[in-house]
mmCIF file of C-alpha atoms and ligand atoms in Angstrom:
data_model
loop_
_atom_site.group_PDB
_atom_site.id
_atom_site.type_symbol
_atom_site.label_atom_id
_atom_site.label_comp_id
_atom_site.label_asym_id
_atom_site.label_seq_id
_atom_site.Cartn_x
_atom_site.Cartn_y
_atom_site.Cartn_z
ATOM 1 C CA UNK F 1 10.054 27.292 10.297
ATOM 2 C CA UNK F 2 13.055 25.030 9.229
ATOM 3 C CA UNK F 3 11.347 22.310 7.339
ATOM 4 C CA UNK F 4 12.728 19.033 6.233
ATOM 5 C CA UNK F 5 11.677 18.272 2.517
ATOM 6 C CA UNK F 6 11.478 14.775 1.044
ATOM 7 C CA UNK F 7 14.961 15.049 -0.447
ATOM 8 C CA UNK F 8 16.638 16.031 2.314
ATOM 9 C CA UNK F 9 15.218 13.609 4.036
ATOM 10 C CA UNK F 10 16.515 11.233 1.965
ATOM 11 C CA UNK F 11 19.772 12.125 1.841
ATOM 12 C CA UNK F 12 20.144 12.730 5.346
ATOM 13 C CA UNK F 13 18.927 9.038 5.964
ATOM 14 C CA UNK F 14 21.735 7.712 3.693
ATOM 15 C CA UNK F 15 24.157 9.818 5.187
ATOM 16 C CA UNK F 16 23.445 8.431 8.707
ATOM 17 C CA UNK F 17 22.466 5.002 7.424
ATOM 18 C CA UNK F 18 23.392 4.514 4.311
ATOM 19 C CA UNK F 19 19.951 2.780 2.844
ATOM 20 C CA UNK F 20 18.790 5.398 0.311
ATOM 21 C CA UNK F 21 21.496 5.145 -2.400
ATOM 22 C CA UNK F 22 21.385 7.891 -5.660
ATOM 23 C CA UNK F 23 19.549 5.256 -7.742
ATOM 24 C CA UNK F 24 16.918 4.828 -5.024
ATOM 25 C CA UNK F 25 16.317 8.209 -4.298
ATOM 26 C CA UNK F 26 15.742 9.159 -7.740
ATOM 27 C CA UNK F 27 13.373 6.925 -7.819
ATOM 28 C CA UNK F 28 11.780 7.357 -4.786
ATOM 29 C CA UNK F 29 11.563 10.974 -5.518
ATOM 30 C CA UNK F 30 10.210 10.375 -9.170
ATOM 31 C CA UNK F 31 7.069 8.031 -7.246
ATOM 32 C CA UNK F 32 6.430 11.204 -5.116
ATOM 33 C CA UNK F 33 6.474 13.599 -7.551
ATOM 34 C CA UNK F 34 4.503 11.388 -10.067
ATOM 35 C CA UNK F 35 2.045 11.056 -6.709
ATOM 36 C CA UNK F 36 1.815 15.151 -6.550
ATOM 37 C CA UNK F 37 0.408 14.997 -10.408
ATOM 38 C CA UNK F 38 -2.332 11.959 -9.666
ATOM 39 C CA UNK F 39 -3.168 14.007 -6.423
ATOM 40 C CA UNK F 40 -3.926 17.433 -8.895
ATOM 41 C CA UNK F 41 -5.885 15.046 -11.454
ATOM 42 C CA UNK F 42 -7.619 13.431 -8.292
ATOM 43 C CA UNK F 43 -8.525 17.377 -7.249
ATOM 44 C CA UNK F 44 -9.547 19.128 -10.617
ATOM 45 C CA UNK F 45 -12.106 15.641 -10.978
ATOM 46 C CA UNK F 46 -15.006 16.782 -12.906
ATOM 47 C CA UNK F 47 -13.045 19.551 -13.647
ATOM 48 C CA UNK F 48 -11.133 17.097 -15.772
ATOM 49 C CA UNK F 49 -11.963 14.357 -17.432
ATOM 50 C CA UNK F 50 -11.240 11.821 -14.860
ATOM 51 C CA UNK F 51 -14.229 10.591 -13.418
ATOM 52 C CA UNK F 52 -16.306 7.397 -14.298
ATOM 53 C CA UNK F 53 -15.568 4.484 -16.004
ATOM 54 C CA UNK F 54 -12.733 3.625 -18.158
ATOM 55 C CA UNK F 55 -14.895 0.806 -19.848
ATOM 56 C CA UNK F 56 -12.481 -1.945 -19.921
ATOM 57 C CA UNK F 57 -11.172 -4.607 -16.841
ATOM 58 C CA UNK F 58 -8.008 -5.754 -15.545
ATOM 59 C CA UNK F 59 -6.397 -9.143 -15.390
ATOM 60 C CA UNK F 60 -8.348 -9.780 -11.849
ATOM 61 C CA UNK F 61 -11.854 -9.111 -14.018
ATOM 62 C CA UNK F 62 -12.592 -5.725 -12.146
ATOM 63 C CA UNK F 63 -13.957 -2.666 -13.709
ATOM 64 C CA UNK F 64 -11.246 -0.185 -14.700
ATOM 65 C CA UNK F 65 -11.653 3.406 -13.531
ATOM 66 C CA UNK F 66 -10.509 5.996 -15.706
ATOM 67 C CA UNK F 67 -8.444 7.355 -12.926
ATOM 68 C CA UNK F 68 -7.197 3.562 -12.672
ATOM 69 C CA UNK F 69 -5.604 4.043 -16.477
ATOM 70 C CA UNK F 70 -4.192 7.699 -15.583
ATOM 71 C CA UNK F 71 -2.338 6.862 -12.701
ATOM 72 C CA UNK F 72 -0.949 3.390 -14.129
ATOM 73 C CA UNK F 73 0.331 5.628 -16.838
ATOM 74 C CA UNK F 74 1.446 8.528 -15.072
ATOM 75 C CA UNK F 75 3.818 5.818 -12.963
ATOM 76 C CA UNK F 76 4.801 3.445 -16.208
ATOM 77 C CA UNK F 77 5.970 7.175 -18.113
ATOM 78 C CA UNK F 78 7.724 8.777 -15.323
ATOM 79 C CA UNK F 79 9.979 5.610 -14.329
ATOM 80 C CA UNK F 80 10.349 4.147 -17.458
ATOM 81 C CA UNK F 81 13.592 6.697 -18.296
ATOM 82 C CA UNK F 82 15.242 7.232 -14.991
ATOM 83 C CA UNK F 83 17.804 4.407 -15.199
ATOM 84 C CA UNK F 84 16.851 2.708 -11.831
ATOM 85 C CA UNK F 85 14.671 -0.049 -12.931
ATOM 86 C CA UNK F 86 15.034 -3.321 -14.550
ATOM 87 C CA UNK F 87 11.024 -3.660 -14.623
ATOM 88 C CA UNK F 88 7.572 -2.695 -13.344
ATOM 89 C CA UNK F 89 4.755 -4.519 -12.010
ATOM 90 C CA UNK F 90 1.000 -3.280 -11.619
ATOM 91 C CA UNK F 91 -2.253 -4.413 -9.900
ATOM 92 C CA UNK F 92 -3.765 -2.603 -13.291
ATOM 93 C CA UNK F 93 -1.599 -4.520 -15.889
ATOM 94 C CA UNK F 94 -1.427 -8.351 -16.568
ATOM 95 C CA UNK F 95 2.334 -8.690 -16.815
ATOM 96 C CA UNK F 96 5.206 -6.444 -16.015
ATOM 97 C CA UNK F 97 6.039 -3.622 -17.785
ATOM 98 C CA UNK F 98 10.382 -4.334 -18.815
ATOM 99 C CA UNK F 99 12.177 -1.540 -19.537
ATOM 100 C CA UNK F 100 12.847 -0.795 -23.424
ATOM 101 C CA UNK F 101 15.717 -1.573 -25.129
ATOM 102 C CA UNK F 102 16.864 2.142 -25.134
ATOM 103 C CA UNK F 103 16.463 3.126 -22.202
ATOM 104 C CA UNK F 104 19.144 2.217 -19.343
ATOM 105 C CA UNK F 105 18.338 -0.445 -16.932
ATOM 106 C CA UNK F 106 18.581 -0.421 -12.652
ATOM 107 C CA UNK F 107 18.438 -2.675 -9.881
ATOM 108 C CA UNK F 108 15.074 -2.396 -8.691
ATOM 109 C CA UNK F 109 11.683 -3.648 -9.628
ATOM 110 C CA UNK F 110 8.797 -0.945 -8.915
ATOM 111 C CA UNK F 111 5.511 -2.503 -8.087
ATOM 112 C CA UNK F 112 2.423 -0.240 -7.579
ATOM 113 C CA UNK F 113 -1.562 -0.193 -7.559
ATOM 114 C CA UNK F 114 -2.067 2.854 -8.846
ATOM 115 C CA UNK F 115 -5.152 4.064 -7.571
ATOM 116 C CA UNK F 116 -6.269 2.045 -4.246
ATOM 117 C CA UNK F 117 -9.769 2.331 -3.131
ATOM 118 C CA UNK F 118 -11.682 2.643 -7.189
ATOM 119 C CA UNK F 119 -14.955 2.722 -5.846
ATOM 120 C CA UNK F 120 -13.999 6.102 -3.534
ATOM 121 C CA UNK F 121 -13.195 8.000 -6.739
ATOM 122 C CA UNK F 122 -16.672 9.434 -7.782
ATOM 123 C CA UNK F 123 -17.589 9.938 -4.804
ATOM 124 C CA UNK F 124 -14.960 12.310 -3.333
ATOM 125 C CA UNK F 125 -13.760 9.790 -0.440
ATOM 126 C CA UNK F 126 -10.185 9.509 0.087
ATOM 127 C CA UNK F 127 -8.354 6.791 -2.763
ATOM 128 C CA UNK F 128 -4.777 6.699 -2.913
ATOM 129 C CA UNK F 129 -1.268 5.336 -4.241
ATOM 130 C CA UNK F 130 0.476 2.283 -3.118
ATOM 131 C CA UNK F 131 4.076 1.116 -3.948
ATOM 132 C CA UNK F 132 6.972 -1.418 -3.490
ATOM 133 C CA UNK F 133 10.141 -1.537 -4.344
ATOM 134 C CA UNK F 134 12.255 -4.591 -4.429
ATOM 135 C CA UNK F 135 16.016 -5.339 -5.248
ATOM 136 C CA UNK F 136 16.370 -7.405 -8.741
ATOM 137 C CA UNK F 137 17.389 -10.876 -7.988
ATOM 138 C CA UNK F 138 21.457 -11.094 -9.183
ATOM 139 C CA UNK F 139 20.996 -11.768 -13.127
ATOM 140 C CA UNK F 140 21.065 -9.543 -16.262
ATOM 141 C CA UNK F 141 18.978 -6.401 -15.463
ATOM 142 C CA UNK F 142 18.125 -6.550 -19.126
ATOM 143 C CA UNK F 143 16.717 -10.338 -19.015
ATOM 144 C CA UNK F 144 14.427 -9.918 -15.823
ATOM 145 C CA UNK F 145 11.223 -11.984 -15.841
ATOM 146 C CA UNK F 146 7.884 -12.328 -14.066
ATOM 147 C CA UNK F 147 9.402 -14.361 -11.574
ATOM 148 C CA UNK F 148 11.478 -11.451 -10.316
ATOM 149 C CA UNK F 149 9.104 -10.203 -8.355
ATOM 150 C CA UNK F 150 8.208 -13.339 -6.382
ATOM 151 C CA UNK F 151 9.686 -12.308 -3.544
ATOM 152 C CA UNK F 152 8.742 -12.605 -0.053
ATOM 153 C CA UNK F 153 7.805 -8.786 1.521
ATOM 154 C CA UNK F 154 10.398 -9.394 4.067
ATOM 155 C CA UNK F 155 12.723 -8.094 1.187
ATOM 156 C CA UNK F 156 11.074 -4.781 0.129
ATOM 157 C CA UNK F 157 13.701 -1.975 0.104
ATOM 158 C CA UNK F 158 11.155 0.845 0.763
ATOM 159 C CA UNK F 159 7.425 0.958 0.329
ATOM 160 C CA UNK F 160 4.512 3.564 0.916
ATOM 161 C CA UNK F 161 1.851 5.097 -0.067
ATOM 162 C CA UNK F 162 0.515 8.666 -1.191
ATOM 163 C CA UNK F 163 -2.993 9.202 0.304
ATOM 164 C CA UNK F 164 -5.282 11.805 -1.379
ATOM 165 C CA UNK F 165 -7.833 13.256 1.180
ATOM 166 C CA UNK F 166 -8.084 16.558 2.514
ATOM 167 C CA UNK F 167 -4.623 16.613 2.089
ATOM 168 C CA UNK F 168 -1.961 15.286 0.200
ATOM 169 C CA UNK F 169 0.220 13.056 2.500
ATOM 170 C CA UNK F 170 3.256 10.426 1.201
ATOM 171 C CA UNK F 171 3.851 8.344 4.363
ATOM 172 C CA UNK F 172 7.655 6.007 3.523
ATOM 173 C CA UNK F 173 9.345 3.654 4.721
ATOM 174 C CA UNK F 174 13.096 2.440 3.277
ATOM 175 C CA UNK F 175 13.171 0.400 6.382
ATOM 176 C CA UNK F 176 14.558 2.841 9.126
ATOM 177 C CA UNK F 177 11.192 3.583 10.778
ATOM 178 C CA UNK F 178 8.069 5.427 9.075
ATOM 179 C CA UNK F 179 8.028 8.703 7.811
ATOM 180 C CA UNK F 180 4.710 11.101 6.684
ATOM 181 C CA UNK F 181 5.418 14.048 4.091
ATOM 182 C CA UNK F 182 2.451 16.431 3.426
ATOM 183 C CA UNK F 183 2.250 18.011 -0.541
ATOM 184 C CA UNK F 184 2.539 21.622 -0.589
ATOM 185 C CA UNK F 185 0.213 21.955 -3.622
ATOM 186 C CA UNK F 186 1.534 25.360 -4.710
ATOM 187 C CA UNK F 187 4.975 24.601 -4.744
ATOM 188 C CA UNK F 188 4.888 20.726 -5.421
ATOM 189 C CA UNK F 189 7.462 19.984 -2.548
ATOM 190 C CA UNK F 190 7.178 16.853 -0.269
ATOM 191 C CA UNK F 191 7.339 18.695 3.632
ATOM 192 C CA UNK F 192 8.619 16.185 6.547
ATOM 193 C CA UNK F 193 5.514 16.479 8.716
ATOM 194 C CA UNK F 194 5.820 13.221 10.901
ATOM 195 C CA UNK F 195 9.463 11.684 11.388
ATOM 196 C CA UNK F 196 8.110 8.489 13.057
ATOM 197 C CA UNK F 197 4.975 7.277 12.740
ATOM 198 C CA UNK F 198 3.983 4.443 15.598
ATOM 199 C CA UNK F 199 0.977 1.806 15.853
ATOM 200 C CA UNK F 200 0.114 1.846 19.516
ATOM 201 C CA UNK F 201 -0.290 -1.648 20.995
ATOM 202 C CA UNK F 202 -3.296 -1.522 22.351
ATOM 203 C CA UNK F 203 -6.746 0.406 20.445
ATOM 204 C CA UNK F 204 -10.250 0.366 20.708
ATOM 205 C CA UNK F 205 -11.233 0.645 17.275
ATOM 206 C CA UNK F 206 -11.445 -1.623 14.245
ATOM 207 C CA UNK F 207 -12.211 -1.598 10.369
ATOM 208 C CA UNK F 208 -13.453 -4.631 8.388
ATOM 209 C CA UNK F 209 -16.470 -4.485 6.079
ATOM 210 C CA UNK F 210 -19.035 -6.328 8.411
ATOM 211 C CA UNK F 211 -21.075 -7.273 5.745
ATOM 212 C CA UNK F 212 -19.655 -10.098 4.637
ATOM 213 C CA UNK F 213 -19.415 -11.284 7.833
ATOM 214 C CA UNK F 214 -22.170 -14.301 6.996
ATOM 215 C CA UNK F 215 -19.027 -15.461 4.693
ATOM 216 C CA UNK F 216 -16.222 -15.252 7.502
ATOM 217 C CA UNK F 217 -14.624 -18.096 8.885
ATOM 218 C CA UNK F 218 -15.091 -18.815 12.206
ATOM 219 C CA UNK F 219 -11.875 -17.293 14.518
ATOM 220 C CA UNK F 220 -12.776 -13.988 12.156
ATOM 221 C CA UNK F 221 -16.448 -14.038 13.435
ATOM 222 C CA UNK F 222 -15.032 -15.130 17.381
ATOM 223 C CA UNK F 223 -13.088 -12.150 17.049
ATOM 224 C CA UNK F 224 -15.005 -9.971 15.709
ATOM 225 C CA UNK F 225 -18.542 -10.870 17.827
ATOM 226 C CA UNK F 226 -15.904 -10.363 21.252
ATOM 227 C CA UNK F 227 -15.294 -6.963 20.010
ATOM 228 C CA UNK F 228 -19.130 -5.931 19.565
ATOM 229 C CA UNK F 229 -20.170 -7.415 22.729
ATOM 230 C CA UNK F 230 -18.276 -4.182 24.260
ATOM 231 C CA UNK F 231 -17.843 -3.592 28.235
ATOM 232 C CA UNK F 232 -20.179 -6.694 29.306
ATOM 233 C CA UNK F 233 -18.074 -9.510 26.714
ATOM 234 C CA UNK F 234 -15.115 -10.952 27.271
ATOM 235 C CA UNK F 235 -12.587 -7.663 26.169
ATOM 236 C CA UNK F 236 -14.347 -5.936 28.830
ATOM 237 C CA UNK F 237 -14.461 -2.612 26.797
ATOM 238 C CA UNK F 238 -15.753 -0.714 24.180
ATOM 239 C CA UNK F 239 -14.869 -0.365 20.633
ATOM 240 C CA UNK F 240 -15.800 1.625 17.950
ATOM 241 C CA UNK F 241 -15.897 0.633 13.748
ATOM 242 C CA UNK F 242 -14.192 2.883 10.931
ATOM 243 C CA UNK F 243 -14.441 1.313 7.379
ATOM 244 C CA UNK F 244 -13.806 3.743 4.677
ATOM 245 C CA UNK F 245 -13.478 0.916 1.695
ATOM 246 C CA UNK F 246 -10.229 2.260 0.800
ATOM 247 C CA UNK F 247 -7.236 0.473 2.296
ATOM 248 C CA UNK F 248 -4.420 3.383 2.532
ATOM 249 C CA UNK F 249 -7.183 5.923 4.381
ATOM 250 C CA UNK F 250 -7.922 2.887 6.947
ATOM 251 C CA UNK F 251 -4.037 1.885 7.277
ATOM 252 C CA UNK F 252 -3.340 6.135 7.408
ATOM 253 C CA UNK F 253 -5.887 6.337 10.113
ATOM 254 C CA UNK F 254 -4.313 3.425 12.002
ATOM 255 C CA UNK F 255 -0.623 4.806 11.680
ATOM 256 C CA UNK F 256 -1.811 8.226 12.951
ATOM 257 C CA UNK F 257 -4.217 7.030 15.557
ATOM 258 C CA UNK F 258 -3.856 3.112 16.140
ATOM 259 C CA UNK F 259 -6.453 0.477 15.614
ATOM 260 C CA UNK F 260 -6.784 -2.506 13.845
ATOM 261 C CA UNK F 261 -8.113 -3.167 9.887
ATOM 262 C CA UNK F 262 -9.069 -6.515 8.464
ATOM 263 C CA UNK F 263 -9.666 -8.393 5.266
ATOM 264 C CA UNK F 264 -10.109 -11.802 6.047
ATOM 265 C CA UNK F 265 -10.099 -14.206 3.406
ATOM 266 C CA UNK F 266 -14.360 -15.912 2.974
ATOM 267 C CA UNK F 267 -16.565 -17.878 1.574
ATOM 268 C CA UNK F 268 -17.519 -15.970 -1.337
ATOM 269 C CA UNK F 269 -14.922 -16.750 -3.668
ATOM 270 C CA UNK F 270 -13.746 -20.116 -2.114
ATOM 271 C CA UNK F 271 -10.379 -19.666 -4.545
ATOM 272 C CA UNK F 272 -9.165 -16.453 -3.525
ATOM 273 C CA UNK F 273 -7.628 -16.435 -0.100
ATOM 274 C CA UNK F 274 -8.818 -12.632 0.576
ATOM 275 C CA UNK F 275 -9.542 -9.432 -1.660
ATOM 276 C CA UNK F 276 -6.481 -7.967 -1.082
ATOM 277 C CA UNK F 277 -3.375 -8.446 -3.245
ATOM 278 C CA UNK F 278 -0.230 -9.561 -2.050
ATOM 279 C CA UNK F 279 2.611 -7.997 -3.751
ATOM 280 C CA UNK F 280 0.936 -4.217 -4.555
ATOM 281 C CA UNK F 281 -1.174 -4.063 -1.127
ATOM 282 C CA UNK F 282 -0.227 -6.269 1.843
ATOM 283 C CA UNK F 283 3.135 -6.482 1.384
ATOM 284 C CA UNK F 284 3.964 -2.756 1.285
ATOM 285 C CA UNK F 285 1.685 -1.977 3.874
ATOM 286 C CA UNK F 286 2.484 -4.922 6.216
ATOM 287 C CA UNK F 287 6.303 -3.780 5.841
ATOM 288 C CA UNK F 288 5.070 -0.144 6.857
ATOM 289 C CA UNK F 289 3.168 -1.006 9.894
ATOM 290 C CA UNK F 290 6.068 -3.134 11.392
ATOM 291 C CA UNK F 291 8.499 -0.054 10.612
ATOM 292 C CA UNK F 292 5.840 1.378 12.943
ATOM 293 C CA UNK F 293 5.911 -0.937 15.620
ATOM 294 C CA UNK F 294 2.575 -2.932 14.454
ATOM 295 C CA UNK F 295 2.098 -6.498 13.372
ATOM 296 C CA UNK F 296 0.534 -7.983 10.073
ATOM 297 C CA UNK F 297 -0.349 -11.245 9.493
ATOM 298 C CA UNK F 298 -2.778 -13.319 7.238
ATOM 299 C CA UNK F 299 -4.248 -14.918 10.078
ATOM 300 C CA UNK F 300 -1.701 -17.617 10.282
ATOM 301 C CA UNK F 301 2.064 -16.020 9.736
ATOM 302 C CA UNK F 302 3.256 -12.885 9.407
ATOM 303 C CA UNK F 303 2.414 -11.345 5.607
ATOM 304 C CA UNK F 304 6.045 -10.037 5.363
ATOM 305 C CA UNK F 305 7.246 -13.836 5.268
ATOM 306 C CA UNK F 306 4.640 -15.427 2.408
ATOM 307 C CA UNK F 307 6.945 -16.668 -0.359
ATOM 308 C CA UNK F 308 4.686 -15.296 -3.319
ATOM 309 C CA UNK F 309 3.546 -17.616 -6.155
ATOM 310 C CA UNK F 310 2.005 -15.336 -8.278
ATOM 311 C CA UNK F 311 1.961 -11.696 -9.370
ATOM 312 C CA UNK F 312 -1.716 -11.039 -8.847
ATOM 313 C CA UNK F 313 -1.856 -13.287 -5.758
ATOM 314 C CA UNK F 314 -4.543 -12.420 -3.076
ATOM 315 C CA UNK F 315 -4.084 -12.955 0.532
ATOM 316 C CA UNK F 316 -5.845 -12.470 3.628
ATOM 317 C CA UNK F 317 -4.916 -9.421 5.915
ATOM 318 C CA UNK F 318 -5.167 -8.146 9.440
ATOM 319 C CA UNK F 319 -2.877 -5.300 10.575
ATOM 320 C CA UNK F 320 -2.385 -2.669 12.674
ATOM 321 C CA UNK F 321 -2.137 -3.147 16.631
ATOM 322 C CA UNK F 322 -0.174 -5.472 18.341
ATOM 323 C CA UNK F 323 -2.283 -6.850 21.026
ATOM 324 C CA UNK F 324 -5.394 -7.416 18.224
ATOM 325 C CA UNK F 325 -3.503 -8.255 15.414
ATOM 326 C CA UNK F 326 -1.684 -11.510 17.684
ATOM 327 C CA UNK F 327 -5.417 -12.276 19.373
ATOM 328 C CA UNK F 328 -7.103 -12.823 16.193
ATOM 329 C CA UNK F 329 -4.380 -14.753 14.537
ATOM 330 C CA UNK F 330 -4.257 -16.796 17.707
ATOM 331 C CA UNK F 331 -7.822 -17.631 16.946
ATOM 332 C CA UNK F 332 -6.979 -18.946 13.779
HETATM 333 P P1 AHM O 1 -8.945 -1.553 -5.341
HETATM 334 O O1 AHM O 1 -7.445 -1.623 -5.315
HETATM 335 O O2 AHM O 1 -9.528 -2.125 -6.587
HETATM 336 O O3 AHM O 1 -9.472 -0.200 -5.033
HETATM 337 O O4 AHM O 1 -9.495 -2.573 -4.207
HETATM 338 C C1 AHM O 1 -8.933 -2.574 -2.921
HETATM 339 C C2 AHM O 1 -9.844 -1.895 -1.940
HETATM 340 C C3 AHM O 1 -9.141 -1.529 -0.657
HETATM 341 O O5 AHM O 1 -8.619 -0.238 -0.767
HETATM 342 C C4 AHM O 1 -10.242 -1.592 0.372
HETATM 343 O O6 AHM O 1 -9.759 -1.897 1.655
HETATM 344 C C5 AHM O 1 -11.118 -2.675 -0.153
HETATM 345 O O7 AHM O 1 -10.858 -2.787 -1.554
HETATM 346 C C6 AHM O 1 -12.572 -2.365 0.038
HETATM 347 O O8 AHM O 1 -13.318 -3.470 -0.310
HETATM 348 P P2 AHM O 1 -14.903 -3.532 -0.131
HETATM 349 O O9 AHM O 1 -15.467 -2.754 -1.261
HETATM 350 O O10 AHM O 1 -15.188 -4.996 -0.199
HETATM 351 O O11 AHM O 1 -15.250 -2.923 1.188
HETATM 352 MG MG1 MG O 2 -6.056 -1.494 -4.198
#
């Protein structure tokens, strides 16, 4: 079989369309390859040691995983050297990470969270890899700032994810469509498995953790009581719940076989405006289901257009299908 591997992939897509420059692609290629080394730590777990607690919390006051630490690292060392960044931004670090004197600088910023669904790791459940890149704003590479990375997700030049379940799967977007790559764990080389990945309109089946649903607000709980009254309510059909707890195996699910994942914003934490974070979670994932023909929005506006105000920002999210993704919004 003729296979298509990641960098060929890339290069064909800048020859035809000219979006993956040298710089990018090196760094695109150093994520996934720095992806393919989480994904063997994430398989040898007890083996290694990986598992468990890390003992210490990040700047949102969660509990740091060990595997948290690794993977922030692994992704901090392998991009710091490359010359394609001016900085680095992480849901596991308080600030940005700026790129050492002695080492060149780039044009793009690199935001990631490192290890996305913590609370999957000890318990063998797929967790995975999200990451952004953006353009850095016209100023001296070498003087970037915080504010840098304020930038609405309407302006990410690629984004994507590495999820690590049964298989090893990078699924990328540098905005020409969505494409999946599956690891080849004995060789280490990204295959082109999927060349467009597409959200179907229309699904019967939705994610959101239903039990916080005594904290919803009100269109969230419209929505989502219309969906469970099935055939005999007022959608006239069935649907069926998938929650896994980590967001890139529910948004992988939904690019491979539709439906619809939420996390609404509640009454728990009257300050936050949702669990989710803006800039390492909904934004890349928002820009990778409208490369696949879905919607996102935070119940309001679409999540690709919030003008961010901070790093660490939280927002609330509902993606995936068309047809749901515009009725529940409407209900807001
Ligand atoms: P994390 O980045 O600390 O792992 O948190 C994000 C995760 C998402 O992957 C997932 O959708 C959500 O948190 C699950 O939350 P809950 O435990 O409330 O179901
Ligand atoms: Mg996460």
């Amino acid at each position: 079989m003729n296979r298509i591997s990641l960098t060929r992939h890339l290069v064909e897509v800048h020859r035809s369309k000219g979006l993956v420059p040298t710089a990018l692609q090196q760094l695109l290629e150093t994520v996934a390859q720095t992806c393919a080394q989480i994904s063997q730590a994430v398989g040898r777990g007890a083996l290694s040691d990986v598992l468990g607690e890390a003992g210490s919390d990040n700047v949102q006051g969660e509990h740091q995983k060990k595997l948290d630490i690794i993977a922030n690292d692994a992704l901090l060392d392998a991009n710091v050297w490359g010359g394609s960044l001016a900085a680095m931004a992480s849901e596991e670090m308080d600030h940005p990470f700026f790129i050492p004197n002695h080492y060149p600088t780039g044009d793009y910023l690199l935001l990631f969270d490192p290890l996305d669904g913590s609370s999957n790791i000890d318990v063998n459940v797929s967790i995975g890899t999200i990451f952004s890149v953006l353009r850095m704003p016209e100023h001296d590479q070498r003087a970037a700032t915080e504010k840098d990375f304020l930038q609405c997700g309407r302006r990410q030049i690629a984004a994507g994810y590495a999820v690590y379940g049964p298989s090893t799967m990078l699924v990328l977007s540098v905005g020409d469509g969505v494409a999946a790559f599956t690891l080849e764990r004995e060789t280490g080389t990204w295959w082109l498995t999927e060349a467009q990945m597409s959200v179907p309109s229309e699904t019967r089946e939705y994610a959101i953790n239903a039990s916080n649903a005594r904290h919803w607000e009100a269109p969230v709980k419209r929505y989502v009581d219309e969906l469970l009254a099935g055939a005999s309510g007022p959608r006239g059909k069935d649907f069926n719940t998938r929650w896994v707890a980590s967001m890139v195996a529910d948004v992988h699910r939904i690019l491979v076989r539709g439906g619809v994942f939420m996390y609404p914003r509640d009454a728990r934490e009257p300050g936050k405006p949702g669990k989710l974070r803006l800039l390492y979670e909904a934004n890349p994932m928002s820009f990778l289901i409208e490369q696949a023909g879905g919607m996102a929005t935070d119940g309001h506006g679409a999540i690709l257009d919030i003008e961010p105000t901070g790093l660490h920002q939280r927002v609330a999210v509902f993606l995936g299908a068309r047809t749901e993704v515009e009725l529940v919004t409407s209900y807001h």
